XYZ file of C-alpha atoms in Angstrom:
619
model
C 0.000 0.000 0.000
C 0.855 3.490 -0.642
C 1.788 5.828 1.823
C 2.398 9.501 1.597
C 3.650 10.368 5.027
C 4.919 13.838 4.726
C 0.523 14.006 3.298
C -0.357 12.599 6.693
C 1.411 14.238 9.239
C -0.033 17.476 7.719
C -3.239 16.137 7.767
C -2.435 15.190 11.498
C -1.222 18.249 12.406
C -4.347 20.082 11.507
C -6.465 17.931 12.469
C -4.750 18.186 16.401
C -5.023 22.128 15.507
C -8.830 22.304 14.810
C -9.099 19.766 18.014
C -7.364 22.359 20.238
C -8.790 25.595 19.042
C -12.405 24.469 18.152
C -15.352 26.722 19.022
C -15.604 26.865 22.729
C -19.634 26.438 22.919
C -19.796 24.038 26.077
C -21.865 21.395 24.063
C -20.403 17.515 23.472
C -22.587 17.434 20.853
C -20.725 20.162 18.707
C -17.577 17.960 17.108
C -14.481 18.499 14.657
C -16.052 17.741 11.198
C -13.082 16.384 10.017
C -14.502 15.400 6.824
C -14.810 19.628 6.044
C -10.436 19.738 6.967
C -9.451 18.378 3.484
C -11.870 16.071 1.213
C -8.312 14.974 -0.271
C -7.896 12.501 3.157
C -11.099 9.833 1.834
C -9.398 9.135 -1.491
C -5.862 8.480 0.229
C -5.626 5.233 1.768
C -2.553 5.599 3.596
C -4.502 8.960 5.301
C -7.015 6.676 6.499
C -5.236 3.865 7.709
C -3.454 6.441 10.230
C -6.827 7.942 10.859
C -7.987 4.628 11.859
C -5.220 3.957 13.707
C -5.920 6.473 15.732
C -9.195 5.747 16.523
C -8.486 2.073 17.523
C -5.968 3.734 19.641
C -8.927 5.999 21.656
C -11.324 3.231 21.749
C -9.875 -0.133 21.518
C -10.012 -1.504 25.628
C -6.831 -1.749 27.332
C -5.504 -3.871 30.185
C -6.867 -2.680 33.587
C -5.599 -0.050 34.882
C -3.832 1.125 31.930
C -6.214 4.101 31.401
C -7.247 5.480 34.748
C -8.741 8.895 33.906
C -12.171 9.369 34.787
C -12.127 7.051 37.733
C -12.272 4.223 34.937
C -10.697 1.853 38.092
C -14.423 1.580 39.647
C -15.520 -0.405 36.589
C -13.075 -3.598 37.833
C -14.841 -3.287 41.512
C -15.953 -6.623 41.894
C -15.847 -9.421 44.497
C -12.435 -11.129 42.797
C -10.207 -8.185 43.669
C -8.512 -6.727 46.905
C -8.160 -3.333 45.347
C -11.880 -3.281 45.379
C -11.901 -2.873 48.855
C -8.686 -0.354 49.061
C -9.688 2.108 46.027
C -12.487 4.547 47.077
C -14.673 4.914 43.675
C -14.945 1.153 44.200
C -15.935 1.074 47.700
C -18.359 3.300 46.334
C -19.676 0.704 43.796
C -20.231 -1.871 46.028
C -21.463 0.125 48.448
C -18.504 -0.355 50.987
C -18.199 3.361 52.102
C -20.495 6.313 50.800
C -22.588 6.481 47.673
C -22.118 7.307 44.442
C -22.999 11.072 43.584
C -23.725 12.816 40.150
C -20.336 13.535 39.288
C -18.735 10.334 40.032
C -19.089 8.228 37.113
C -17.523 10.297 34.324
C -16.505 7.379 31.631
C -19.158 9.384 29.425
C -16.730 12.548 29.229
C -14.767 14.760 31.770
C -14.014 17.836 29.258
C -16.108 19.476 26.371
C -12.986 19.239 24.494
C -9.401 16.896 24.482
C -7.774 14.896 22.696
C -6.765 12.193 25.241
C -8.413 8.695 26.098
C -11.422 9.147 28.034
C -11.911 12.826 27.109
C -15.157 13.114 25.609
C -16.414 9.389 24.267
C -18.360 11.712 21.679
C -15.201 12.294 20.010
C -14.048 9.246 19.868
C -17.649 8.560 17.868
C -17.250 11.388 15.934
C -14.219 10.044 14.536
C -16.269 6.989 13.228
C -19.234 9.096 12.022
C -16.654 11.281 9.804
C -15.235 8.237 8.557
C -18.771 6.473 7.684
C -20.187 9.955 6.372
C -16.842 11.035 4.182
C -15.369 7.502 2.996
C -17.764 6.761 0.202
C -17.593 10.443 -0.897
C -14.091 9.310 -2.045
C -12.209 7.439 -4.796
C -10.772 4.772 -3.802
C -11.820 1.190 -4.370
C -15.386 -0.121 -3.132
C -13.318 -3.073 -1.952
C -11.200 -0.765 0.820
C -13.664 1.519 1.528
C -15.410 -1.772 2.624
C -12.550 -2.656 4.461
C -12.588 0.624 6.133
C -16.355 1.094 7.120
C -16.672 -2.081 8.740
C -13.846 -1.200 10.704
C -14.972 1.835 11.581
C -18.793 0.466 12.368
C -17.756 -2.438 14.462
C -15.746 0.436 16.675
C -18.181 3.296 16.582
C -20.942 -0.088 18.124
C -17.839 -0.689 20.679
C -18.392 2.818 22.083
C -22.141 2.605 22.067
C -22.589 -0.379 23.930
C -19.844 0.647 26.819
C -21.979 4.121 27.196
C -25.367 1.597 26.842
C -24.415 -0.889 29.650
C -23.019 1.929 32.499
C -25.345 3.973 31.979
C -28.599 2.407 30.009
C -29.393 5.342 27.271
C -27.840 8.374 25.637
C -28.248 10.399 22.831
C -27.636 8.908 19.527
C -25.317 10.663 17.348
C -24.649 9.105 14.177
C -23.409 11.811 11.397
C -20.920 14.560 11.553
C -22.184 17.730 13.483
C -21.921 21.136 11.438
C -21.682 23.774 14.586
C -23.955 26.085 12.645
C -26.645 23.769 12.255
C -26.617 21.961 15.358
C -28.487 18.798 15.963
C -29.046 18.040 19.654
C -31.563 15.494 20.889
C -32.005 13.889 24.515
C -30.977 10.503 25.504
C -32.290 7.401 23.129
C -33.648 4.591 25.411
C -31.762 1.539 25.941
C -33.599 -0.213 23.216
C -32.589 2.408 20.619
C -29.030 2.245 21.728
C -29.381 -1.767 21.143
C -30.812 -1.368 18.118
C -28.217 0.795 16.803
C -25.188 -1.092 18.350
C -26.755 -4.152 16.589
C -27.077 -2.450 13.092
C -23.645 -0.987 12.867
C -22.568 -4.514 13.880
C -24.405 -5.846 10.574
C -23.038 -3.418 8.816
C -19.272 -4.259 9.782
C -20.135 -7.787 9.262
C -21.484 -7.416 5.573
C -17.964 -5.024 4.731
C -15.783 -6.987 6.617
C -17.187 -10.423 4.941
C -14.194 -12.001 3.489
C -11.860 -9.757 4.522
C -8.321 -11.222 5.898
C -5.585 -9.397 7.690
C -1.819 -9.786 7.388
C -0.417 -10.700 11.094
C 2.415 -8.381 10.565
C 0.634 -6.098 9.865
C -3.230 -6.076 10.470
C -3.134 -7.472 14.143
C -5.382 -6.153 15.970
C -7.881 -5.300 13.442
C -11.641 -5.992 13.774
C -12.608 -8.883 11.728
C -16.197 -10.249 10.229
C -15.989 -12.989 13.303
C -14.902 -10.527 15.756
C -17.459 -8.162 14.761
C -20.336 -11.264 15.289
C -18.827 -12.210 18.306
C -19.351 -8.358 19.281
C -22.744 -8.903 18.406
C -23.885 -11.944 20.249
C -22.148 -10.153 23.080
C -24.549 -6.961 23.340
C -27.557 -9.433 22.477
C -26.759 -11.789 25.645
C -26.575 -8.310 27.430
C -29.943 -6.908 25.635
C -31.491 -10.456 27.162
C -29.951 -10.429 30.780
C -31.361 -9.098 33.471
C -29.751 -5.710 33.973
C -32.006 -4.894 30.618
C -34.488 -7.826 30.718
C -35.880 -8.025 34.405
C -38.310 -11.077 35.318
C -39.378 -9.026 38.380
C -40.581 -5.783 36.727
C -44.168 -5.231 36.439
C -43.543 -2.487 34.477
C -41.059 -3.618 32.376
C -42.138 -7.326 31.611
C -39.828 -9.747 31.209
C -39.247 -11.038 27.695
C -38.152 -14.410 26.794
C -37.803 -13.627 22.977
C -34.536 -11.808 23.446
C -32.563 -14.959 24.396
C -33.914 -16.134 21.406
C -32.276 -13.228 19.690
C -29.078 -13.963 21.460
C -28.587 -17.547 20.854
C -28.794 -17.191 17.597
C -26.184 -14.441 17.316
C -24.083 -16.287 19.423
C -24.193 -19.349 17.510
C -23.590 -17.469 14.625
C -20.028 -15.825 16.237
C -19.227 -19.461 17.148
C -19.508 -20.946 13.853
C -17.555 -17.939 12.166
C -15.246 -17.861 15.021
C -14.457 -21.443 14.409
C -14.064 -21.501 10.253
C -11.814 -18.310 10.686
C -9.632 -20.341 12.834
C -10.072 -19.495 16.387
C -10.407 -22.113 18.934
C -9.107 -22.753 22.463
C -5.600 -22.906 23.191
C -4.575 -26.142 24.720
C -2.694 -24.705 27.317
C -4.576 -22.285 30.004
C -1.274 -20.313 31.281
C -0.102 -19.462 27.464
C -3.307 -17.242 26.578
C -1.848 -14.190 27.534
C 1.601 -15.827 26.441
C 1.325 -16.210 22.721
C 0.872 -13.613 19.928
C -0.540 -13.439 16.358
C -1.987 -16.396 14.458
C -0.262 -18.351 17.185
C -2.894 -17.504 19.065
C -6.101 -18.889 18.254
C -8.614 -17.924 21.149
C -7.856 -14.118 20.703
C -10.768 -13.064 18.777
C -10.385 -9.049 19.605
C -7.158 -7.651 21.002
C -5.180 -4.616 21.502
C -1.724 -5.071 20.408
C 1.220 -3.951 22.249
C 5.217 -4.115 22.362
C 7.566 -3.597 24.969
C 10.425 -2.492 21.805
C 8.435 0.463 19.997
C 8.074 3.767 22.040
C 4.500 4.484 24.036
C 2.989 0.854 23.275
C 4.387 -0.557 26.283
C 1.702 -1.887 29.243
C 2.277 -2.001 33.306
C 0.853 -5.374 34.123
C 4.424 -7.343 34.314
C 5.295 -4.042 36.800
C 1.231 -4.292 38.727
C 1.924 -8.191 38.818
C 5.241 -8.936 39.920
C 7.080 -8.761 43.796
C 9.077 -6.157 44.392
C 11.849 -9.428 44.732
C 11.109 -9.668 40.729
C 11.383 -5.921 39.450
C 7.300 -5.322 40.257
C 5.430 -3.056 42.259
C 2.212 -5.260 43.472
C -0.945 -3.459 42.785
C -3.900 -4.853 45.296
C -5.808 -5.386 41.860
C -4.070 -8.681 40.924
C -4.656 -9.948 44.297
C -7.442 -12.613 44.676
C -10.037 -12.036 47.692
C -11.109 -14.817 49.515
C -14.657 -15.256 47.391
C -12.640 -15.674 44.708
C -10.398 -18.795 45.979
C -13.150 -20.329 47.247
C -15.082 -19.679 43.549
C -12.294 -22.376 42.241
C -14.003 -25.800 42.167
C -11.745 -29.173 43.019
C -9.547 -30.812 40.340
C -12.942 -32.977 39.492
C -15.334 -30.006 39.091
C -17.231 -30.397 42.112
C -17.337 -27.384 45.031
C -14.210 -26.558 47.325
C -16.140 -26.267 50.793
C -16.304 -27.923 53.617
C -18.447 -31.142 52.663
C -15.797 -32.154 49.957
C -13.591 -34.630 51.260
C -10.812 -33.905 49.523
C -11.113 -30.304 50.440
C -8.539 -28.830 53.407
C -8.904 -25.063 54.565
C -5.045 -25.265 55.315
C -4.054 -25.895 52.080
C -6.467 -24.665 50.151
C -4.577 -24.510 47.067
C -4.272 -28.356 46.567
C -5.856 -30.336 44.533
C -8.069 -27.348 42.775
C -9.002 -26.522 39.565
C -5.756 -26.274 37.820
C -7.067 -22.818 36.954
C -6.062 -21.850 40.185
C -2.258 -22.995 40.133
C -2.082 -20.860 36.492
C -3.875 -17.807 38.353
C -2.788 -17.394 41.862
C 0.483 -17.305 43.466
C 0.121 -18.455 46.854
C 2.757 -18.659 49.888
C 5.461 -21.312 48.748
C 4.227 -21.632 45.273
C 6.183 -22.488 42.517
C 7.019 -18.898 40.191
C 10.096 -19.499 37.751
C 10.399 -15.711 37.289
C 13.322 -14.099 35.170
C 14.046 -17.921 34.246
C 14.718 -18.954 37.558
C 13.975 -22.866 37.223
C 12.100 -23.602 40.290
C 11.624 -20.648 41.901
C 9.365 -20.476 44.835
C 7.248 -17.345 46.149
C 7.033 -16.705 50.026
C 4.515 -14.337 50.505
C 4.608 -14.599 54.550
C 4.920 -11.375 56.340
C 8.704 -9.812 57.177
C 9.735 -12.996 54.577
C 13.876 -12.953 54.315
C 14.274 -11.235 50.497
C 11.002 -10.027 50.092
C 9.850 -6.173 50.637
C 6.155 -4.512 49.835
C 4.691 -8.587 50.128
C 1.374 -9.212 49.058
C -0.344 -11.979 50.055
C -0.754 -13.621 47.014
C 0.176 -12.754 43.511
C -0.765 -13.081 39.863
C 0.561 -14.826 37.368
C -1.540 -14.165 34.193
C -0.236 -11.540 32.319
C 2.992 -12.568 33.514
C 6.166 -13.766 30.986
C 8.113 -15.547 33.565
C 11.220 -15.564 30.818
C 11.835 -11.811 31.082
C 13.878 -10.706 33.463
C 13.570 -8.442 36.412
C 15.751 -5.623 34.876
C 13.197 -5.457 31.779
C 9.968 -5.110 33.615
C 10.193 -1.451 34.486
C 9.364 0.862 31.648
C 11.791 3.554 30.369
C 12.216 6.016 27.736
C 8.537 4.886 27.002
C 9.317 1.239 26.316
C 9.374 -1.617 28.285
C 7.575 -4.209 30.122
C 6.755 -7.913 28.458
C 4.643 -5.908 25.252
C 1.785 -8.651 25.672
C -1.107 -7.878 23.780
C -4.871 -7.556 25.610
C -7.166 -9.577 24.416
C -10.617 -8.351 25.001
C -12.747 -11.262 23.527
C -11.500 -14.640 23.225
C -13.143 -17.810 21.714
C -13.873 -18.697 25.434
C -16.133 -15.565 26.275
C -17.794 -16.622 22.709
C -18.555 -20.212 23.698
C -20.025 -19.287 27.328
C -21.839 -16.309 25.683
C -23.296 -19.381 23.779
C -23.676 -21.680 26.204
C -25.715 -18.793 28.597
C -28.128 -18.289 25.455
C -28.476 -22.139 24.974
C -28.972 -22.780 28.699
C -31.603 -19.972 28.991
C -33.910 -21.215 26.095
C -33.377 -24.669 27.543
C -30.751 -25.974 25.769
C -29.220 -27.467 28.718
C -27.296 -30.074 27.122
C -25.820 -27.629 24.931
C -25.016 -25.427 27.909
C -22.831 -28.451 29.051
C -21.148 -29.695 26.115
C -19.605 -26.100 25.624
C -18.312 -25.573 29.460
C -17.247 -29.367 29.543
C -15.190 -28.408 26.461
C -13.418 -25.541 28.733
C -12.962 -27.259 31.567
C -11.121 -30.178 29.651
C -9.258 -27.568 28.249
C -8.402 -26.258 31.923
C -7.713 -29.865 33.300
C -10.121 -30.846 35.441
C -10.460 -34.118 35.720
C -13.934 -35.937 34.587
C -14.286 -38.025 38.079
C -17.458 -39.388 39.327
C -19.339 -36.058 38.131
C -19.127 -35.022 34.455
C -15.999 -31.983 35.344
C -18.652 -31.313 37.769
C -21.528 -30.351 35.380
C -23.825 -33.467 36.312
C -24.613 -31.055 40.075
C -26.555 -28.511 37.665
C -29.735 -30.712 36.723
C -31.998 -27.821 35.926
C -31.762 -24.038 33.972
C -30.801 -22.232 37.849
C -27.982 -24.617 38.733
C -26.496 -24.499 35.570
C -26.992 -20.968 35.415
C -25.178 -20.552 38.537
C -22.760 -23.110 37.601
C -21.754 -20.650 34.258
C -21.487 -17.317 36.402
C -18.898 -19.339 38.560
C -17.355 -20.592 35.747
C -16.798 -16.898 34.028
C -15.600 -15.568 37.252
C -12.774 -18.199 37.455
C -12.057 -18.446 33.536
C -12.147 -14.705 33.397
C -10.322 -13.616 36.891
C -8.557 -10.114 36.946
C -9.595 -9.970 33.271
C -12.230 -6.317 33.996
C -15.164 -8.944 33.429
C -16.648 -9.832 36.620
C -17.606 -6.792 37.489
C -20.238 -5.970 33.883
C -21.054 -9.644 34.763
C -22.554 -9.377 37.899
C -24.003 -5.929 36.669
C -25.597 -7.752 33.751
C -26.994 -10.376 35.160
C -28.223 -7.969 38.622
C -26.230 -10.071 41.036
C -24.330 -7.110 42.419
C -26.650 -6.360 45.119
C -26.409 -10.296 45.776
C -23.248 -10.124 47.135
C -22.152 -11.042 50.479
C -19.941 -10.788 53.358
C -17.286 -7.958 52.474
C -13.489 -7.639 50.644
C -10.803 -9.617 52.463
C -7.886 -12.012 51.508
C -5.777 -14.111 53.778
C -2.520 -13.258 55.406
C 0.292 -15.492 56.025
C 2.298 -15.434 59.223
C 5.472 -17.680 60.245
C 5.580 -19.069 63.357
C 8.018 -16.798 65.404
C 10.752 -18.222 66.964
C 12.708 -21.265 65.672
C 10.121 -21.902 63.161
C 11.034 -19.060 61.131
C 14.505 -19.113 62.326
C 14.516 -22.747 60.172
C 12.432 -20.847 57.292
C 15.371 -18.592 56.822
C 18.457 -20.627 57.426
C 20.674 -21.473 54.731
C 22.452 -24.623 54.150
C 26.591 -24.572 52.714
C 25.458 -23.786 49.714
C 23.196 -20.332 50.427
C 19.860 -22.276 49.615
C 17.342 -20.809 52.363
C 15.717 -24.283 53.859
C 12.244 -22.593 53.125
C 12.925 -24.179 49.727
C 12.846 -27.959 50.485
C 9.825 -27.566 51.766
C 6.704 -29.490 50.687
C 3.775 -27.302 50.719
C 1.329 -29.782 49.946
C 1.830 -31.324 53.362
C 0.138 -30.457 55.646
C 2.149 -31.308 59.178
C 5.060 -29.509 57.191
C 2.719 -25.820 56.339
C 1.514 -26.379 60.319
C 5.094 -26.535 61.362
C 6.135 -23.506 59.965
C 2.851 -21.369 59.071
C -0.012 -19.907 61.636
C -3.021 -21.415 61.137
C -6.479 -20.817 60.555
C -4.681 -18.075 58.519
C -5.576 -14.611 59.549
C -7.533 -12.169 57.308
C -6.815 -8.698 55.886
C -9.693 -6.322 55.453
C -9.652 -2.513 55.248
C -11.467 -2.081 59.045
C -13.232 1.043 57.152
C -15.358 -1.131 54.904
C -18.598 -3.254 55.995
C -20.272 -5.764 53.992
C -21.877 -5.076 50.351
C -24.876 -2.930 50.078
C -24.724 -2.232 46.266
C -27.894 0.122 45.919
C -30.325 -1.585 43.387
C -30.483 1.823 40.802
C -26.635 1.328 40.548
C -27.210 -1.006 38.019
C -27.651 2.139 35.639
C -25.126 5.207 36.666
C -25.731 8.643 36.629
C -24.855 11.085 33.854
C -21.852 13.579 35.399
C -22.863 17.483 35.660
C -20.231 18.077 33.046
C -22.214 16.191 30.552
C -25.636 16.974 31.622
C -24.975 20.778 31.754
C -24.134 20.225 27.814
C -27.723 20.517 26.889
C -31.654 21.129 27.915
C -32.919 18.191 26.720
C -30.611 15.666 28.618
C -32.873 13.914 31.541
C -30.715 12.463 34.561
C -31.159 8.826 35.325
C -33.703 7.592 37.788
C -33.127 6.846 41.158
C -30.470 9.374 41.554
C -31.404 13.216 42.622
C -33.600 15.032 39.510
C -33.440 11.664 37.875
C -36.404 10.951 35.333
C -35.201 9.299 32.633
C -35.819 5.181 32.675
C -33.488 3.537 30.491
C -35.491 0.620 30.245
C -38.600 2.957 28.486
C -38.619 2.508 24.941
């Protein structure tokens, strides 16, 4: 492909220029019409790949915690995560410590104008509706400017639906907006935001329909499977409860959407499957492996650790200090979320299960669990250290800022501790995020199947992922012959997300989606491990001739040996500010922030919050 760069950066530079000194009106709805900066940029294909890039770049999702602007750290507040409990938007959330007010929830937009992530969504859909309004205006090819609009449909339906499932409605803008003929309108009702999400998703599905990418060089890019599986994915929402209520009177529950879902879901998991994807054989190499090698990523973000300002902090957020990291209370598990792992034959880890033992809860689970959580005396070959073990007992010999447990998914245990700090903007392991893989496809599918009574369906696709984790079939079916009926299994599959999905940002719209949020119970705590003072830690810490510390001989699967040297029943850490959950039931659809309301007349605040009149789930 041609590329005239010294064209671009021009084009670039202006189009920063207009961004910066555009008419300062106050309104979200009045945006850069960059179609009116120079036609010339829709008939040059190399102009529109780096305008494209750009907007993948501003809307594309990111690891956690990447972006934090706009307190975009509440929307991981879940029951899997100690920072939950520690970060105060989250608290909020869950209803841990205050409520949430009219300005807290700003994903929508924090400025009329910027040029940043998180700025002003609206620009970031502006940039699609130039690009759908101006590209067939120009000369090139209908074959790219296929290539192009689906693209730029399947991201402008990305935006949509995160605005549609925080905060249930707003205004629908779909063409460029000329500032002296201004077009404002109030907020669309969730159904209309469905409705459109679904459409553009259509659309990029019909352009993007035998369309192939290069892996050097069209990673990344949305594809006619990744755009269904998009699909299927605001249909299950469109059908769950957040949207769908069966205890509404006035919003009656309606069994035809889950209909509407399984079908779009087993359309993503047919295309998924002839375009290749499928699940990797190995659970601990799916944030591991790159490019075609990886065949479960269906939608990712690509990054690098070698090219400048494309480098991520989860090695740094997931490593001990020991290691080159600086432990973020994010990546570590609470205790609802160890005890969420079932045994190595599927069936519950509680106190009924015989081969269940509080002391060492970590043996004998879900192998899930060994690939997930680093526990105290685990096995962690970091910076190629063959058979390194992690201590993560308080004061442990070697060890400084200690968290009680650690993460090891987004971890490359081959780089080495001098490369997982980031400087001169590069840096890190450079692992690509991968926001749907075939997994989330195949239990969006199995959800749909199980809730139009498909139930052997349901099972065949989560026995499928469990054999892929490697639990064990036993005397149970991987566990799936305890779910006899649609509520067990249902159960069964929110479990089952929570474990497949941990620390991945999707517990948290999960138990939004399906209104278990205000289920939760008990409050955010994780274990702490203690040595025995005196000559039991003394013997920890000693070293034999050759500087090994005995610690390391240890078997940790013994019990009489973790007794000998550990405290047991293992104490608990909780913030002593937080009680237990009391997630308000209107939470389920946020508030608009005063920023963006005071944008326009005709914007109604959301119900249930002070002024609020607007019910997203009106038509």
């Amino acid at each position: 492909m041609k590329r005239h760069f010294n064209y671009i950066i021009a084009l670039l530079m202006a189009s920063s220029t207009v961004l910066m000194t555009q008419s300062c009106k106050d309104d979200f709805f009045e945006l850069v019409d960059h179609g009116g900066l120079d036609a010339r940029i829709w008939d040059n294909e190399g102009a529109i790949e780096f305008y494209l890039a750009g907007t993948y770049a501003m809307i594309m999702p990111t690891h956690p915690h990447e972006i934090t602007p706009n307190d975009m750290q509440m929307h991981y507040a879940s029951d899997e995560n100690y920072f939950s409990g520690t970060n105060g938007p989250s608290k909020k959330v869950l209803g841990l410590s205050g409520e949430i007010t009219l300005n807290d929830v700003k994903y929508i937009a924090s400025k009329y104008q910027g040029t940043n992530v998180g700025d002003n969504r609206y620009f970031d859909i502006a940039r699609c509706n130039n690009a759908i309004a101006y590209i067939p205006t120009g000369t090139l090819s209908a074959e790219v400017k296929k290539k192009f609009l689906g693209q730029f449909y399947a991201l402008r339906a990305m935006v949509y639906f995160e605005l549609t499932r925080l905060y249930g409605g707003v205004p629908l803008v779909l063409a460029p907006q000329n500032p002296d003929n201004l077009k404002l309108e109030g907020r669309a009702s969730a159904k209309a935001c469905f409705g459109q999400i679904v459409n553009d998703l259509d659309s990029a599905m019909v352009n993007l329909d035998g369309v192939l990418w290069d892996d050097a060089t069209g990673r990344g890019k949305i594809t006619k499977a990744a755009a269904a599986a998009l699909k299927a994915k605001a249909l299950l929402y469109w059908a769950s409860p957040q949207f769908n209520p069966t205890d509404n009177p006035a919003h009656p529950y309606e069994a035809q959407r889950w209909e509407t879902a399984l079908q779009a879901s087993k359309e993503a998991y047919e295309l998924c499957k002839t375009a290749g994807h499928a699940l990797l054989p190995n659970y601990n190499e799916i944030f591991l492996k790159e490019g075609i090698a990886n065949t479960e990523a269906v939608i990712v973000r690509s990054y690098s650790a070698t090219s400048p300002k494309r480098f991520t902090v989860v090695e740094r957020a997931s490593r001990p200090a020991s290691e080159g990291g600086s432990p973020a209370d994010y990546y570590v598990p609470t205790t609802l979320l160890l005890g969420a792992y079932p045994m190595q034959d599927g069936t519950p880890a509680n106190s009924s299960n015989t081969s269940y033992d509080d002391a060492l809860f970590w043996k004998n689970r879900d192998p899930r669990f060994k690939h997930t959580v680093v526990y105290n005396g685990a096995e962690w070959p970091l910076s190629g250290k063959t058979g390194r073990k992690q201590w993560n007992y308080s004061n442990a010999a070697d060890e400084s800022s200690i968290k009680s447990f650690y993460c090891k998914k987004f971890v490359n245990p081959a780089l080495s501790s001098a490369a997982v700090g980031i400087a001169n903007d590069m840096g890190g392991n450079g692992m690509d995020w991968i926001e749907i893989r075939f997994a989330e496809v195949m239990l969006d599918y199995a959800e749909s199947a199980n809730e139009t009574g498909n139930l052997s369906l349901a099972k065949e696709l989560v026995r499928s992922i469990r054999q892929r984790a490697g639990i064990e079939q036993g005397n149970f079916d991987y566990g799936l012959s305890l779910a006899s009926n649609k509520e067990q299994m249902r159960d069964l599959m929110m479990n089952e997300r929570q474990i497949e999905f941990a620390f991945e940002g999707k517990r948290y719209h999960d138990l939004r989606r399906t209104r278990r949020m205000h289920t939760l119970q008990g409050t955010i705590q994780t274990y702490l491990f203690e040595a025995k003072s005196g000559a039991a830690k003394d013997m920890l810490e000693s070293k034999n001739a050759a500087g090994i510390r005995h610690r390391e001989s240890l078997d940790m699967n013994n019990r009489d040996t973790v007794l000998t040297y550990f405290k047991y029943p293992y104490n608990l850490r909780a913030e002593s500010s937080n009680g237990a959950f009391a997630f308000r039931d209107y939470y389920y659809f946020y508030p608009l922030p005063n920023t963006f309301m005071n944008s326009s007349p005709l914007l109604e605040q959301t119900i249930g919050y002070e002024g609020g009149t607007f019910d997203p789930l009106n038509d």
